[in-house]
Coordinates of C-alpha atoms in Angstrom, one line a residue:
Y294 CA 0.5 -23.2 -53.9
G295 CA -2.8 -22.7 -52.2
G296 CA -6.1 -24.5 -52.6
A297 CA -8.5 -27.1 -51.3
H298 CA -9.0 -30.8 -52.0
N299 CA -11.8 -33.2 -51.2
D300 CA -10.7 -36.8 -50.4
N301 CA -13.7 -39.1 -51.3
N302 CA -16.0 -36.9 -49.3
T303 CA -14.3 -37.8 -46.0
A304 CA -11.6 -35.2 -45.6
I305 CA -11.0 -31.7 -46.8
Y306 CA -7.4 -30.4 -47.2
M307 CA -6.3 -26.8 -47.4
R308 CA -2.7 -25.7 -47.9
R309 CA -0.8 -22.5 -48.0
G310 CA 2.8 -22.8 -49.1
A311 CA 4.9 -25.4 -51.0
D312 CA 5.4 -28.9 -49.7
G313 CA 8.7 -28.9 -47.8
G314 CA 8.8 -25.2 -47.1
N315 CA 9.1 -24.0 -43.6
N316 CA 6.2 -21.6 -43.9
T317 CA 3.7 -24.3 -45.0
I318 CA 0.4 -24.5 -43.2
D319 CA -2.0 -27.4 -43.7
I320 CA -5.6 -27.6 -42.5
N321 CA -7.6 -30.8 -42.8
S322 CA -10.7 -32.5 -41.3
Y323 CA -11.7 -36.1 -40.7
G324 CA -14.7 -35.3 -38.5
T325 CA -12.3 -33.0 -36.6
F326 CA -10.5 -29.7 -37.4
K327 CA -6.7 -29.8 -37.5
V328 CA -4.0 -27.2 -38.2
F329 CA -0.5 -28.4 -39.0
T330 CA 2.7 -26.3 -39.6
G331 CA 6.2 -26.7 -40.8
G332 CA 8.0 -28.5 -43.7
A333 CA 6.9 -31.5 -45.7
L334 CA 3.5 -33.0 -45.1
A335 CA 4.9 -36.2 -43.6
S336 CA 6.9 -34.3 -40.9
Q337 CA 4.5 -31.6 -40.0
T338 CA 3.5 -30.9 -36.4
E339 CA -0.2 -30.6 -35.4
R340 CA -0.7 -27.3 -33.6
L341 CA -4.5 -27.1 -33.2
H342 CA -7.1 -29.9 -32.8
I343 CA -10.8 -29.4 -32.5
K344 CA -12.8 -32.6 -31.8
N345 CA -16.3 -33.1 -33.3
T346 CA -17.5 -32.9 -29.7
G347 CA -16.1 -29.4 -29.3
E348 CA -13.0 -29.9 -27.2
I349 CA -10.1 -27.8 -28.3
G350 CA -6.5 -28.9 -28.0
I351 CA -3.4 -26.8 -28.5
G352 CA -0.3 -29.0 -28.7
T353 CA -2.4 -32.1 -28.2
N354 CA -4.8 -34.1 -30.3
L355 CA -6.5 -35.6 -27.3
P356 CA -8.1 -32.7 -25.4
D357 CA -10.4 -33.9 -22.6
Q358 CA -11.6 -30.5 -21.5
S359 CA -13.2 -27.6 -23.3
L360 CA -9.7 -26.2 -23.8
E361 CA -6.4 -27.9 -23.2
L362 CA -2.9 -26.5 -23.8
F363 CA -0.1 -29.1 -23.8
K364 CA 3.6 -28.9 -23.8
A365 CA 5.8 -32.0 -23.1
S366 CA 8.2 -30.1 -20.8
G367 CA 9.3 -26.7 -19.8
T368 CA 7.3 -23.6 -19.1
N369 CA 3.7 -23.7 -20.3
L370 CA 1.8 -20.4 -19.7
V371 CA -1.2 -18.7 -20.9
K372 CA -0.5 -15.0 -21.4
V373 CA -3.0 -12.1 -21.5
T374 CA -1.6 -8.7 -22.3
S375 CA -3.1 -5.2 -22.1
Q376 CA -1.9 -1.6 -21.9
A377 CA -1.4 0.0 -18.5
N378 CA -4.4 1.0 -16.3
S379 CA -6.6 -1.8 -17.7
T380 CA -8.5 -4.6 -16.1
I381 CA -6.9 -7.8 -17.2
G382 CA -7.7 -11.4 -16.2
I383 CA -10.2 -14.3 -16.5
E384 CA -13.9 -14.3 -15.9
L385 CA -15.7 -17.4 -14.7
E386 CA -19.5 -17.4 -15.2
K387 CA -22.1 -20.0 -14.2
T388 CA -25.6 -19.6 -15.6
G389 CA -28.9 -21.3 -15.3
S390 CA -30.5 -22.2 -11.9
T391 CA -27.2 -21.3 -10.1
T392 CA -25.9 -18.0 -11.2
Q393 CA -22.5 -16.8 -10.0
T394 CA -19.7 -14.9 -11.7
W395 CA -16.1 -14.5 -10.6
R396 CA -13.0 -12.7 -11.9
I397 CA -9.4 -13.3 -11.3
A398 CA -7.9 -10.0 -12.5
D399 CA -5.3 -7.3 -12.1
G400 CA -6.9 -3.9 -11.8
Q401 CA -10.5 -4.8 -11.1
S402 CA -10.6 -2.0 -8.6
V403 CA -6.9 -1.2 -7.9
N404 CA -4.3 -1.0 -10.6
G405 CA -1.5 -3.4 -10.1
M406 CA -3.4 -5.5 -7.5
L407 CA -4.2 -9.1 -8.1
Q408 CA -7.8 -9.7 -7.1
I409 CA -10.4 -12.4 -6.9
Y410 CA -13.6 -10.5 -7.5
D411 CA -17.1 -11.7 -6.8
V412 CA -19.0 -10.1 -9.7
T413 CA -22.4 -11.3 -8.6
D414 CA -22.2 -9.9 -5.1
D415 CA -19.7 -7.1 -5.9
K416 CA -17.2 -8.2 -3.2
Y417 CA -13.4 -8.5 -3.1
P418 CA -12.6 -11.5 -0.8
F419 CA -9.0 -12.0 -1.8
N420 CA -6.4 -9.4 -2.9
I421 CA -2.6 -9.3 -3.2
D422 CA -1.1 -5.8 -3.4
T423 CA 2.2 -4.6 -4.8
G424 CA 3.8 -4.9 -1.3
Q425 CA 3.1 -8.7 -1.4
R426 CA 0.5 -8.2 1.3
V427 CA -2.5 -10.6 1.3
L428 CA -5.7 -8.7 2.1
L429 CA -8.8 -10.8 2.9
G430 CA -12.1 -8.9 2.8
S431 CA -10.5 -5.5 1.9
T432 CA -8.5 -3.8 -0.8
S433 CA -6.8 -1.4 1.6
S434 CA -3.9 -2.3 3.9
R435 CA -4.5 -1.1 7.5
F436 CA -0.8 -1.6 8.5
Y437 CA 2.0 -1.5 6.1
A438 CA 4.1 -4.2 7.8
A439 CA 1.3 -6.8 8.0
K440 CA 1.7 -9.5 5.4
L441 CA -1.7 -11.0 6.1
Q442 CA -4.8 -8.9 6.9
V443 CA -8.3 -10.3 7.6
Q444 CA -11.1 -7.9 7.7
G445 CA -14.8 -8.5 8.3
T446 CA -17.8 -7.4 10.3
S447 CA -19.0 -8.8 13.7
D448 CA -19.7 -12.5 13.6
S449 CA -18.0 -12.9 10.2
N450 CA -14.3 -12.2 11.0
Y451 CA -12.8 -15.4 12.3
I452 CA -9.6 -17.4 11.6
M453 CA -10.2 -21.2 12.1
M454 CA -7.6 -24.0 12.4
H455 CA -9.1 -27.4 12.3
N456 CA -7.2 -30.7 12.9
T457 CA -8.8 -33.5 10.9
T458 CA -6.8 -36.3 12.6
A459 CA -9.3 -37.9 15.1
G460 CA -8.0 -38.7 18.5
D461 CA -8.8 -38.5 22.2
G462 CA -5.3 -38.7 23.7
N463 CA -3.8 -36.1 25.9
G464 CA -2.4 -33.4 23.6
A465 CA -4.2 -34.7 20.5
R466 CA -6.1 -32.6 18.0
Y467 CA -3.5 -29.9 18.3
S468 CA -3.0 -26.8 16.1
K469 CA -0.3 -24.2 16.5
F470 CA 1.1 -20.8 15.5
V471 CA 4.8 -20.9 14.9
Y472 CA 7.0 -17.9 15.1
S473 CA 10.3 -18.5 13.4
G474 CA 13.4 -16.4 12.6
T475 CA 16.7 -16.4 10.7
Q476 CA 20.0 -16.0 12.5
S477 CA 23.0 -14.0 11.2
G478 CA 24.6 -17.2 10.0
G479 CA 21.6 -18.2 8.0
E480 CA 20.2 -20.8 10.4
T481 CA 16.5 -20.8 11.1
S482 CA 14.9 -21.7 14.4
D483 CA 11.5 -21.4 16.1
L484 CA 11.4 -18.6 18.6
A485 CA 8.0 -19.4 20.1
H486 CA 4.8 -21.5 19.6
I487 CA 1.2 -21.0 20.6
N488 CA -0.3 -24.4 20.8
A489 CA -4.0 -25.5 21.3
A490 CA -4.7 -29.2 22.1
H491 CA -7.0 -31.7 23.7
D492 CA -6.8 -31.6 27.5
G493 CA -6.9 -35.1 29.1
S494 CA -7.5 -38.5 27.5
A495 CA -11.3 -38.8 27.5
D496 CA -13.7 -38.7 24.5
D497 CA -14.7 -35.1 25.2
Q498 CA -14.3 -31.5 24.0
K499 CA -11.8 -30.2 26.7
G500 CA -9.0 -28.1 25.4
R501 CA -5.9 -26.3 26.7
L502 CA -3.7 -23.5 25.5
E503 CA 0.1 -23.7 25.7
F504 CA 2.8 -21.0 25.2
R505 CA 6.2 -22.3 24.3
V506 CA 9.5 -20.4 24.0
N507 CA 13.0 -21.2 22.8
T508 CA 15.4 -20.9 25.7
G509 CA 18.4 -21.0 23.4
A510 CA 18.9 -24.5 21.9
Q511 CA 15.6 -26.0 21.1
N512 CA 15.8 -25.4 17.3
H513 CA 12.2 -26.1 16.2
S514 CA 10.9 -27.5 19.5
P515 CA 10.5 -24.7 22.0
V516 CA 9.7 -25.7 25.6
E517 CA 6.4 -25.0 27.4
A518 CA 6.5 -21.8 29.5
L519 CA 2.8 -21.4 30.3
R520 CA -0.3 -23.6 30.2
I521 CA -4.0 -22.8 30.7
N522 CA -6.0 -26.0 31.1
S523 CA -9.7 -26.7 30.5
S524 CA -10.5 -25.8 34.1
G525 CA -8.9 -22.4 33.7
R526 CA -6.0 -23.2 35.9
V527 CA -2.6 -21.7 35.0
A528 CA 0.8 -23.4 35.2
I529 CA 4.0 -21.4 34.7
A530 CA 7.2 -23.2 33.8
A531 CA 5.7 -26.4 35.1
N532 CA 5.0 -28.4 31.9
V533 CA 2.4 -30.3 33.8
D534 CA -1.4 -30.1 34.3
P535 CA -1.7 -27.5 37.2
A536 CA -3.1 -28.8 40.4
S537 CA -4.3 -25.4 41.7
I538 CA -5.6 -22.2 40.2
L539 CA -1.9 -21.0 39.8
E540 CA 1.1 -23.2 39.8
I541 CA 4.7 -21.9 39.4
R542 CA 7.8 -24.0 39.2
E543 CA 11.5 -23.2 38.8
E544 CA 14.4 -25.5 38.3
N545 CA 16.8 -23.8 40.8
D546 CA 18.6 -26.5 42.8
G547 CA 19.7 -25.1 46.2
G548 CA 18.1 -21.7 45.5
Q549 CA 14.8 -20.1 46.2
T550 CA 11.8 -19.6 43.9
K551 CA 10.5 -16.1 44.2
I552 CA 7.8 -13.9 42.9
M553 CA 9.0 -10.3 42.7
L554 CA 6.6 -7.4 43.0
Y555 CA 8.1 -3.9 42.3
N556 CA 6.8 -0.5 43.2
T557 CA 8.2 1.7 40.4
D558 CA 7.7 4.9 42.4
N559 CA 10.3 4.2 45.0
D560 CA 12.1 1.1 43.7
N561 CA 11.1 -0.9 46.7
T562 CA 10.7 -4.7 46.4
T563 CA 7.9 -6.5 48.2

């Protein structure tokens, strides 16, 4: 049956379908708006809940945000579907004294590209193309093999690495780039590191730059091959603070440490 019923002026019930039927839908309100589905009234499941304060819950009767979608376990996704060559996504708009609008969309300017679009300033700060390349500040890839591209104008095109762990020890405040690879047997190891760190142990701003390479068995801890300290001095294969403008060391017991200079025109060695 279908119809409506007023319960002592406190609740309104509406039903479509017979009690106990699988296609039964009940709607009722006790200061809230609720939608139930399935079977007998006593065993129905609440699907939609709108509180008198406006919060909407799907799968929950306790929404604490404007819209909450709840599922106890498993995959819980919100799906937006459109035909090809469309702009599809979510728009976030702030109005009032602070106005700013953003979109997270596919096809905002390039079909098939996931983009974060600054609607207010008409800019595309973050994009992922179909080649899984991350493009910052541009929607066009400059080099097909680059997985990360950063593009900007003078004085606005920097990459910053900031270590938030406070310390003044020698080697503290370090940040590094890690170059890693996979061997034919599936093992992974670090080929090289470029490491920046505090130089010395005083409470100051001195820094040094280290280049480390894997000599064959260091796994994820390559050894230092070259260091530039805060005085501009260079140490090669020394792994120590250089005492002069250029310091070169070689572990060659019984042998000689040489610097070879070649003239490629006549293959002479000096």
